[in-house]
Amino acid sequence: MNKKQLTETDIRTKFITPAIVDAGWDRNKQIKEEFYYTAGKVMVAGKVVKRGKPKKVDYILYYKSNIPLAVVEAKDNKCSIGEGIQQGIDYARDLDLLFAFSSNGDGFIFHDRSTGEETEIKLSKFPSPEELWEKYKKYHKITKEEEEKIVTSDYYFEQQGKEPRYYQRIAVNRAVEAIARGEKRILLVMATGTGKTYTAFQILWRLRNSWRPNGKSPRILYLADRNILIDQAKNNDFKPFSKVSVKVNNRKADPSYEVYFALYQGISGNEETKNIYKQFSKDFFDLVVVDECHRGSARIDSAWREILDYFKPAVQIGMTATPKETKEISNMDYFGKALYTYSLRQGIEDGFLAPYKVIKIALDKDVQGYRPKKGELDKYGNEIPDEIYTNREFDRTLVIDERTQVVAKKISEFLKNTDRFSKTIVFCVDIEHAERMRRALVNENKDLVKENDKYVMRITGDDNIGKKQISNFIDPAEKYPVIATTSKLMTTGVDAQTCKLIVLDSPIQSMTEFKQIIGRGSRIREDYGKHYFTIMDFRNVTNMFADKDFDGDPIQIYTIKSDEEAKEKETLETEVLDGERVLVNPSAAFYDEPEKIRKYYVKETEVKVINDQVMHLDSSGKLISEDLKDYTKKNVTQEYKSLKDFIQKWNIVDQKEVLIKELENQGLLFDSLREEIPKGKEYDPFDLILHIAYGQKPLTRKERAAKVAKDAYFKKYGEKARRVIDALLNKYTDEGIENLENPEVLNVNPLNKIGRPLEIMKLFGGKAGYLKMIAEIEKRIYGRDGL
């Protein structure tokens, strides 16, 4: 047997897998082959949504379920033994593993990240699970039997239920190991939508079943500052704790449970409730979890800190998407450096979080400001102080109803051009602004409000009717409410999985608050058509994208012109907005408490939309100012220096679809390019590139197909076979080269009326003959030189 002739799959089956199994690894429990650990980045081009290629390791080896130790990267025997080691090291780094192996079937290269050492070992000398586990324990300083018991404790699994994603597993394992070593303060930073609550549950589940502080099961306190956060956690991810858990919601604390959920305002903060937590002894709780700990727990003088300081003996875990580090407030100062961080950028790159587009809408009054005339009275007869009011003052101290109406019109316009039932959150300056915005949106959508008066709802802290609709708004299965106007209540913790539009009409200056708001739309729900979301910005808040502290680039930014409806095109603005507004002593009432500020209401005045700059994204996700055609030309000619180089590459690739996808992954937006040039929709990617990058006259698909139809080469086939060829050429004309190459085309009309796929292939002498015919069609479509 010549190894050089074997495929990579054969090498794995015949040499690598047997060597691993012979070393003592259980084939069914400890070895996973072709393990995909990301979902593939969501890529949006025009109206087309595609998934990028997910990351995959050839092997991942486990000591116990969800305690992985190593990756093995396999290559065929034409490659050297160490060909895949750098790839394996990258995968190991992603997955937080210490050990990486590479093999071509002759042996292994072993890279030990705990020591930095790299060695070559024979097939027969692959290390056993126990050998790697001992190295693992030494590196992580797991020295005691009770520590090992905690570290190897089982996750919670339900049959056919969800399992931790790779980054959740990293966060859980790091936290459990740190607690096993005796660490008392832990901070986990995970972007909104990445499952912080589920991660917290898995940490607590494992500790509850393995950790015995003072010889007993640990008592747990889960703290949050919103009822919805407590209820979501208790009723969903923490449901397996239902028999031993309780929500603290009255003045008397019951010490008979193991897991306690508490709204911190419910156990402190006013004279009636501030002593509830003191009904427990200081050492009653062994674990305290602080959800959304960026809020108040990090602030030295906050009510949170009183509770945390009281339960100082407990292990305390802070969970947040947006840690705060300012002169006045610091998560790191209290909890220490983050044990693990999974960012918005990484979540989008991995395909677990939704990418987003941005529409910037500039209003003339926002850009130019508003200055009242001397002695001008507002609509209620109050004299308006003489100063220049900008969009930071609008709706806070100066109200222009016409501005609110323009904003509502643009929001409604966008929904009408996309989907009027896309869940939408409109962030307003305060409660009163949220109510005026609700009214303006009602009047812009009278037809749908007539059908259901909950189409638009104000959801703010002062309105019980609105607050009761939060659960319906965030439930993907509930149609109403569709549009929610709010100020502070929905900035964080609201798991709005199907929210497709976020509107910013408040001058947000806090990066933390901005990130939290963006997080309201970051979930992906493909089953509900939610692949990405849009941010509509009326206050230049998205200038924060240029801030070094922001870690997730938008896929598009564009500005609406004065004569345009709100729909998609591409632009950018790169000014940086400075300043950080810190929330002090947060409470349930604070987030939507009306500020006692004197407002003036301007009488009728005209408000217009003005235009701005158009820009694009490059292949790395950075926003650029070039024209899309110039960018395409530069990108293509960097890869293919001449027209001849490009045509040569195009003609040698067996499947054009592979090259097209490769070009799309490099950032070429063919759907957008088609909209940039006349008759663009009639050209396939080959002609778009020829025309834009090399200045050649393009041919439409119809023109290329007509040329092939006349070619004498195909006259050798019988009448029925020529009917197949004609149908394939028509498919190419209508849909492009990708469909011509796909064998599934034989199952659709009109080809399925000619015969079944195997019958059609027999017309050309079988599958090989059919594929040869397809190759001949492609050869003639693009001609000898492609022109």
XYZ file of C-alpha atoms in Angstrom, residues 126-754:
629
model
C 0.879 8.765 21.337
C 0.279 9.929 24.949
C -2.571 8.431 26.973
C -5.410 10.506 28.477
C -3.802 10.136 31.909
C -0.428 11.440 30.662
C -1.986 14.598 29.197
C -4.225 15.033 32.238
C -1.213 15.002 34.572
C 0.439 17.695 32.442
C -2.819 19.648 32.512
C -3.092 19.471 36.309
C 0.513 20.542 36.760
C 0.046 23.606 34.535
C -3.214 24.635 36.223
C -1.827 23.970 39.727
C -4.439 21.353 40.576
C -2.658 19.540 43.390
C -5.322 18.217 45.756
C -7.822 15.413 45.351
C -10.771 17.674 46.290
C -9.626 20.219 43.676
C -9.531 17.534 40.999
C -13.024 16.374 42.004
C -14.367 19.905 41.444
C -12.499 20.448 38.183
C -13.730 17.152 36.716
C -17.350 17.604 37.820
C -19.998 17.053 35.182
C -21.907 19.666 33.226
C -25.693 19.665 33.161
C -26.944 17.875 30.055
C -30.460 17.071 28.999
C -31.221 14.577 26.274
C -31.177 16.338 22.912
C -30.742 19.631 24.793
C -28.197 22.354 24.176
C -24.558 21.906 25.090
C -22.079 24.658 25.925
C -20.466 26.389 22.979
C -16.679 26.388 22.964
C -16.328 29.841 24.562
C -18.945 29.054 27.228
C -17.037 25.893 28.050
C -13.825 27.930 28.394
C -15.539 30.428 30.728
C -17.098 27.660 32.850
C -13.899 25.607 33.124
C -11.759 28.621 34.009
C -14.207 29.761 36.681
C -14.578 26.292 38.215
C -10.800 25.766 38.248
C -10.218 29.173 39.848
C -12.741 28.422 42.609
C -11.221 24.966 43.130
C -7.856 26.707 43.677
C -9.447 28.964 46.293
C -9.909 32.207 44.373
C -12.696 34.392 45.795
C -13.391 37.099 43.180
C -14.064 36.239 39.537
C -15.006 38.450 36.587
C -16.311 37.021 33.303
C -16.813 39.387 30.361
C -19.078 38.012 27.630
C -20.811 40.018 24.918
C -24.566 40.414 25.067
C -26.263 37.464 23.381
C -23.485 34.961 24.097
C -25.259 33.237 26.994
C -23.909 34.718 30.238
C -26.832 33.365 32.253
C -26.439 29.854 30.808
C -22.709 30.041 31.537
C -23.409 31.102 35.127
C -25.866 28.203 35.509
C -23.298 25.631 34.331
C -20.703 27.018 36.758
C -23.149 26.801 39.657
C -24.452 23.370 38.621
C -20.977 21.877 38.610
C -20.003 23.514 41.911
C -23.240 22.522 43.624
C -22.561 18.871 42.758
C -18.850 18.782 43.599
C -17.860 21.595 45.975
C -18.428 21.121 49.691
C -17.461 24.281 51.589
C -17.756 23.540 55.320
C -18.797 20.006 54.386
C -22.154 20.974 52.875
C -23.741 21.819 49.523
C -23.004 25.464 48.654
C -25.719 28.071 49.153
C -26.043 30.433 46.203
C -27.295 34.005 45.842
C -28.044 35.273 42.323
C -28.345 39.091 42.249
C -29.689 41.343 39.493
C -31.312 44.776 39.313
C -34.280 44.024 37.070
C -37.205 41.712 37.686
C -37.010 40.558 34.074
C -33.378 39.460 34.571
C -34.301 37.488 37.671
C -37.379 35.899 36.096
C -35.586 35.009 32.835
C -32.776 33.328 34.764
C -34.997 31.471 37.244
C -37.559 30.254 34.704
C -35.212 29.393 31.840
C -31.526 28.515 32.277
C -31.813 27.865 36.033
C -34.949 25.741 35.747
C -33.101 22.549 36.836
C -32.678 24.252 40.242
C -36.448 24.812 40.580
C -36.917 22.400 43.535
C -34.186 24.016 45.630
C -34.531 27.678 44.593
C -36.613 30.657 45.635
C -37.066 34.257 44.603
C -36.682 36.664 47.531
C -39.674 38.957 47.086
C -40.984 39.771 50.550
C -39.733 41.154 53.818
C -38.855 37.825 55.368
C -35.947 35.651 54.251
C -36.515 31.864 54.295
C -33.232 30.020 55.063
C -34.444 26.576 53.895
C -33.397 26.834 50.207
C -30.090 26.383 48.404
C -30.401 28.858 45.524
C -31.797 32.369 46.057
C -32.712 34.869 43.344
C -32.919 38.459 44.533
C -33.596 41.856 43.059
C -31.066 43.883 44.987
C -33.574 46.702 45.396
C -35.841 44.109 47.015
C -33.373 43.364 49.802
C -31.798 46.825 50.209
C -32.215 50.405 49.118
C -35.077 51.710 51.250
C -36.153 51.664 54.883
C -38.615 48.799 54.401
C -36.268 46.390 52.664
C -32.682 47.355 53.318
C -32.243 44.903 56.199
C -33.633 41.774 54.525
C -30.216 40.475 53.486
C -29.004 40.952 57.072
C -31.500 38.316 58.173
C -28.934 35.898 56.737
C -25.634 35.463 58.549
C -22.573 36.900 56.809
C -21.326 33.414 55.977
C -24.723 32.008 54.928
C -23.938 32.156 51.196
C -20.961 30.375 49.669
C -21.467 31.782 46.153
C -22.801 35.160 45.021
C -23.368 35.827 41.315
C -23.818 39.445 40.239
C -25.564 39.674 36.870
C -24.820 42.766 34.729
C -22.192 43.748 37.308
C -21.197 46.828 35.280
C -24.285 48.537 36.724
C -23.631 49.287 40.348
C -21.628 46.512 41.978
C -18.314 48.026 40.969
C -19.094 51.390 42.513
C -17.616 51.765 45.993
C -20.572 53.628 47.487
C -23.364 51.676 45.783
C -26.036 49.604 47.516
C -24.668 46.578 45.664
C -21.364 46.954 47.446
C -23.074 47.000 50.826
C -24.540 43.582 50.049
C -21.304 42.211 48.594
C -19.257 43.521 51.501
C -21.721 41.944 53.939
C -21.316 38.558 52.237
C -17.564 39.047 51.894
C -16.673 35.431 52.881
C -18.515 34.099 49.795
C -16.981 33.471 46.390
C -18.332 36.294 44.217
C -18.684 36.052 40.427
C -19.318 39.167 38.345
C -20.908 38.722 34.910
C -21.044 41.549 32.372
C -20.840 42.362 28.681
C -19.395 45.808 29.366
C -16.978 46.163 32.288
C -16.444 49.720 33.474
C -13.036 51.248 34.082
C -13.168 54.986 34.832
C -11.829 57.258 37.555
C -15.016 56.760 39.539
C -15.954 53.152 38.875
C -14.061 49.906 38.284
C -15.124 46.297 37.940
C -11.475 45.237 37.851
C -10.671 46.976 41.114
C -13.302 44.856 42.880
C -13.377 41.546 40.995
C -9.859 41.552 39.620
C -8.792 41.130 36.001
C -11.336 39.344 33.795
C -10.770 35.596 33.960
C -12.136 35.299 30.417
C -13.396 37.698 27.756
C -15.526 36.828 24.734
C -16.119 39.996 22.760
C -18.810 41.220 20.412
C -16.268 41.200 17.580
C -15.368 37.564 18.220
C -19.020 36.575 18.517
C -19.791 38.133 15.133
C -16.675 36.579 13.573
C -17.625 33.127 14.889
C -21.182 33.497 13.613
C -22.849 33.278 17.028
C -23.861 36.947 17.043
C -25.691 38.955 14.422
C -23.745 41.505 12.369
C -25.396 44.874 11.918
C -25.848 47.701 9.484
C -26.104 51.367 10.378
C -28.285 54.065 8.844
C -27.210 57.577 9.829
C -29.895 60.188 9.341
C -28.878 63.829 9.663
C -31.643 66.373 10.320
C -31.075 70.032 9.515
C -31.929 71.237 13.018
C -29.516 68.679 14.511
C -26.668 69.817 12.264
C -27.359 73.568 12.308
C -28.893 73.845 15.764
C -31.956 75.880 16.728
C -31.837 79.418 18.100
C -35.116 81.058 19.152
C -35.972 84.545 18.043
C -35.701 87.306 20.625
C -38.613 86.978 23.033
C -39.935 83.843 21.309
C -42.605 82.039 23.304
C -43.177 78.325 23.218
C -46.615 76.791 22.559
C -47.516 77.152 26.247
C -46.584 80.851 26.441
C -43.188 80.423 28.112
C -40.277 82.512 26.803
C -37.545 80.283 25.381
C -34.073 81.198 26.754
C -31.805 82.612 24.034
C -29.163 80.048 23.191
C -28.256 77.665 20.371
C -29.885 74.295 21.019
C -28.287 71.182 19.471
C -29.341 67.563 19.327
C -27.959 67.058 22.840
C -30.634 69.451 24.123
C -33.480 68.350 21.843
C -36.216 66.564 23.787
C -34.375 67.146 27.047
C -34.745 70.917 27.389
C -36.197 71.890 24.001
C -38.935 69.969 22.201
C -39.582 70.309 18.474
C -42.615 68.179 17.668
C -41.877 68.336 13.931
C -38.498 66.706 14.594
C -40.196 63.821 16.413
C -42.600 63.434 13.492
C -39.733 63.292 10.950
C -37.970 60.631 13.037
C -41.182 58.584 13.258
C -41.712 58.958 9.513
C -38.204 57.692 8.724
C -38.557 54.733 11.080
C -41.901 53.802 9.539
C -40.539 54.318 6.036
C -37.710 51.868 6.690
C -40.092 49.258 8.092
C -42.407 49.655 5.116
C -39.448 49.089 2.784
C -38.309 45.998 4.700
C -40.790 44.326 7.069
C -43.420 46.199 9.036
C -43.458 43.461 11.652
C -39.739 43.609 12.460
C -39.386 43.998 16.222
C -38.072 47.537 16.812
C -36.776 49.392 19.895
C -36.665 53.199 19.791
C -34.387 54.663 22.476
C -35.570 58.121 23.531
C -34.228 60.852 25.810
C -36.726 60.340 28.629
C -40.198 59.011 29.401
C -41.998 62.071 28.044
C -40.045 61.834 24.771
C -40.854 58.111 24.568
C -44.563 58.933 24.868
C -44.443 61.615 22.149
C -42.495 59.212 19.916
C -45.106 56.503 20.516
C -47.840 58.905 19.445
C -45.956 59.976 16.307
C -45.345 56.329 15.352
C -49.021 55.505 15.927
C -49.998 58.267 13.506
C -47.496 57.013 10.898
C -48.897 53.472 11.166
C -52.614 54.075 11.656
C -53.577 51.129 9.467
C -51.716 48.574 11.622
C -52.623 50.262 14.906
C -56.269 49.996 13.849
C -55.788 46.216 13.502
C -54.044 45.923 16.883
C -53.480 48.842 19.257
C -50.391 47.133 20.683
C -48.489 47.558 17.403
C -46.674 50.484 19.063
C -46.176 50.526 22.852
C -44.287 52.747 25.270
C -42.320 50.468 27.605
C -40.895 52.584 30.416
C -40.366 52.165 34.135
C -43.301 54.343 35.157
C -45.937 52.564 33.065
C -47.200 49.216 34.332
C -49.246 48.570 31.184
C -46.142 48.954 29.036
C -43.892 46.982 31.383
C -46.292 44.057 31.259
C -45.679 43.906 27.489
C -41.921 43.288 27.799
C -42.394 39.517 27.900
C -44.556 39.648 24.762
C -42.074 41.913 22.993
C -39.126 39.593 23.617
C -41.064 36.396 22.847
C -40.273 35.443 19.220
C -43.653 33.720 18.912
C -45.617 36.822 19.936
C -46.457 39.207 17.090
C -47.215 42.251 19.263
C -45.900 44.702 20.340
C -43.839 45.354 17.210
C -42.398 48.780 18.050
C -41.352 49.655 21.608
C -40.430 53.220 22.578
C -38.320 53.452 25.733
C -35.688 55.517 27.485
C -33.624 53.464 29.965
C -35.705 50.424 30.849
C -34.684 48.323 27.824
C -31.025 49.310 27.549
C -29.839 46.103 29.169
C -30.914 42.616 30.163
C -33.857 42.448 27.759
C -33.331 39.346 25.641
C -35.027 40.611 22.468
C -33.942 37.742 20.232
C -35.849 38.832 17.119
C -35.206 42.584 17.361
C -34.203 43.672 13.844
C -34.182 47.466 14.202
C -32.671 49.624 16.934
C -33.314 53.359 16.710
C -31.070 55.823 18.541
C -32.781 59.144 19.209
C -31.010 59.923 22.466
C -27.568 61.574 22.756
C -25.880 58.591 24.429
C -22.344 59.404 25.583
C -21.492 56.301 27.590
C -19.628 53.583 25.702
C -20.979 51.069 28.201
C -24.577 52.105 27.576
C -23.976 52.159 23.814
C -22.627 48.595 23.835
C -25.546 47.435 25.957
C -28.028 48.978 23.526
C -26.317 47.365 20.541
C -26.613 44.080 22.416
C -30.410 44.254 22.232
C -30.163 43.202 18.592
C -27.164 40.889 18.654
C -29.023 37.558 18.822
C -29.379 35.431 15.694
C -32.688 33.637 15.133
C -32.521 32.105 11.679
C -35.806 30.284 12.275
C -37.469 33.715 12.436
C -35.495 35.220 9.552
C -33.198 37.162 11.909
C -29.661 37.046 10.520
C -28.548 40.630 11.119
C -30.014 43.845 12.445
C -30.027 47.530 11.607
C -29.216 50.533 13.762
C -30.920 53.790 12.754
C -29.000 56.697 14.270
C -30.420 60.239 14.539
C -27.945 61.571 17.129
C -24.474 60.659 15.793
C -24.178 58.048 18.555
C -22.618 55.565 16.125
C -19.547 57.808 15.955
C -18.528 55.585 18.861
C -17.691 52.886 16.318
C -14.456 54.822 15.794
C -13.619 54.629 19.506
C -10.760 52.283 20.407
C -12.951 50.800 23.154
C -15.522 49.532 20.685
C -14.803 45.997 19.526
C -17.301 45.124 16.792
C -17.384 46.787 13.388
C -20.660 47.258 11.500
C -21.024 45.640 8.089
C -22.356 48.873 6.584
C -22.880 52.507 7.508
C -24.867 54.772 5.249
C -26.687 58.099 5.437
C -30.124 58.915 4.113
C -30.285 61.791 1.622
C -32.985 64.424 1.665
C -34.833 62.984 -1.326
C -34.534 59.328 -0.331
C -36.656 56.887 1.557
C -35.074 54.984 4.414
C -33.564 51.947 2.694
C -30.186 50.353 2.164
C -27.008 51.911 0.719
C -23.543 52.386 2.181
C -21.892 55.311 4.027
C -19.605 56.167 6.943
C -18.820 58.854 9.459
C -15.659 58.627 11.539
C -15.748 61.428 14.115
C -15.044 60.286 17.657
C -17.504 61.296 20.370
C -15.678 61.849 23.660
C -16.973 61.609 27.181
C -18.350 58.953 29.490
C -21.565 59.402 31.459
C -21.533 57.156 34.503
C -24.801 55.950 36.037
C -24.768 56.587 39.788
C -26.594 54.487 42.412
C -28.839 52.636 39.964
C -32.243 51.501 41.154
C -35.412 50.207 39.533
C -36.856 53.698 39.494
C -33.662 55.438 38.397
C -33.554 54.006 34.914
C -36.781 55.672 33.880
C -37.200 58.359 36.499
C -38.333 61.650 34.880
C -35.731 64.337 35.371
C -37.121 67.566 36.766
C -35.827 69.747 33.936
C -37.715 72.702 32.503
C -38.713 71.991 28.916
C -39.749 74.380 26.201
C -42.001 73.320 23.341
C -41.271 75.098 20.056
C -44.231 76.166 17.944
C -44.485 74.890 14.366
C -41.151 74.828 12.555
C -39.856 72.890 9.540
C -37.430 69.997 9.994
C -35.662 68.411 7.001
C -33.405 65.452 6.307
C -30.050 66.447 4.800
C -27.514 64.218 3.068
C -23.974 63.054 3.729
C -21.162 60.782 2.565
C -21.343 57.227 1.173
C -18.718 54.621 2.161
C -18.053 50.855 2.133
C -16.493 47.962 4.039
C -13.235 46.254 3.058
C -12.674 42.505 3.327
C -11.465 42.721 6.943
C -14.603 44.526 8.053
C -13.055 48.001 8.199
C -14.951 50.901 6.724
C -13.321 52.661 3.796
C -14.081 55.810 1.805
C -13.349 54.497 -1.673
C -15.931 54.083 -4.412
C -17.057 50.442 -4.492
C -15.830 50.006 -8.070
C -12.390 51.467 -7.228
C -12.145 49.212 -4.200
C -13.061 46.147 -6.287
C -10.470 46.998 -8.917
C -7.733 47.415 -6.318
C -8.696 44.218 -4.517
C -8.768 42.088 -7.688
C -5.608 43.497 -9.280
C -3.645 42.961 -6.072
C -4.443 39.248 -6.358
C -4.291 38.993 -10.174
C -1.783 41.451 -11.617
C -3.049 41.193 -15.179
C -6.171 40.249 -17.118
C -4.299 37.183 -18.357
C -3.584 36.058 -14.760
C -7.237 36.328 -13.807
C -8.544 34.504 -16.897
C -5.956 31.772 -16.450
C -7.092 31.221 -12.840
C -10.764 31.314 -13.889
C -10.274 28.728 -16.634
C -8.234 26.228 -14.603
C -10.718 26.091 -11.704
C -13.012 23.093 -12.185
C -15.924 24.729 -10.427
C -16.368 28.456 -10.935
C -18.608 28.562 -7.842
C -15.562 27.790 -5.652
C -13.635 30.769 -7.033
C -16.688 33.029 -6.761
C -17.099 32.133 -3.075
C -13.385 32.698 -2.530
C -13.683 36.189 -4.034
C -16.772 36.920 -1.897
C -14.902 35.852 1.228
C -12.185 38.353 0.256
C -14.812 41.087 0.419
C -16.139 41.425 -3.145
C -19.834 42.293 -2.983
C -21.160 41.118 -6.335
C -24.778 41.935 -5.497
C -23.811 45.490 -4.637
C -21.630 45.794 -7.739
C -24.555 44.794 -9.956
C -26.458 47.778 -8.618
C -23.554 50.117 -9.381
C -23.364 49.597 -13.147
C -25.974 49.634 -15.946
C -27.391 46.161 -16.733
C -25.346 44.859 -13.786
C -27.908 42.193 -12.905
C -27.429 40.614 -16.333
C -23.698 39.947 -15.812
C -22.142 37.071 -13.935
C -19.135 37.668 -11.601
C -16.660 36.964 -14.417
C -17.926 39.874 -16.510
C -18.274 42.177 -13.521
C -14.590 41.654 -12.747
C -13.515 41.945 -16.384
C -15.377 45.223 -16.723
C -14.572 46.862 -13.376
C -11.031 45.624 -12.748
C -9.649 45.444 -16.305
C -11.833 47.811 -18.329
C -13.154 45.144 -20.707
C -16.551 45.342 -22.360
C -18.799 42.890 -20.505
C -21.150 40.384 -22.084
C -24.488 39.532 -20.547
C -25.265 35.946 -19.622
C -27.816 35.909 -22.431
C -25.155 36.939 -24.980
C -22.724 34.288 -23.750
C -25.399 31.563 -23.769
C -26.452 32.480 -27.330
C -22.853 32.097 -28.468
C -22.659 28.594 -26.983
C -26.023 27.539 -28.449
C -24.649 28.085 -31.942
C -21.465 26.102 -31.349
C -21.150 23.114 -33.741
C -19.558 20.994 -31.005
C -22.947 20.142 -29.475
C -24.512 18.974 -32.729
C -23.049 15.527 -32.123
C -25.617 14.921 -29.362
C -29.091 13.533 -29.976
C -32.253 15.619 -29.877
C -33.111 14.834 -26.247
C -29.565 15.583 -25.088
C -29.648 18.933 -26.960
C -32.896 19.764 -25.110
C -30.963 19.263 -21.858
C -28.174 21.560 -23.090
C -30.664 24.237 -24.124
C -32.366 24.030 -20.722
C -29.009 24.329 -18.939
C -28.098 27.385 -21.001
C -31.428 28.960 -20.112
C -30.703 28.261 -16.455
C -27.321 29.949 -16.821
C -28.986 32.957 -18.484
C -31.514 33.307 -15.683
C -29.491 32.330 -12.621
C -25.769 32.270 -13.363
C -22.882 29.842 -13.569
C -23.269 28.542 -9.998
C -26.569 26.835 -10.803
C -25.207 25.341 -14.020
C -22.526 23.539 -11.985
C -24.902 22.237 -9.344
C -26.207 18.701 -10.130
C -29.405 19.604 -8.262
C -30.372 21.627 -11.337
C -31.495 18.323 -12.863
C -34.246 18.063 -10.255
C -35.957 21.338 -11.152
C -38.210 22.469 -13.955
C -37.829 22.096 -16.944
C -35.022 19.520 -16.641
C -37.002 17.238 -14.339
C -39.588 16.924 -17.101
C -36.991 15.513 -19.502
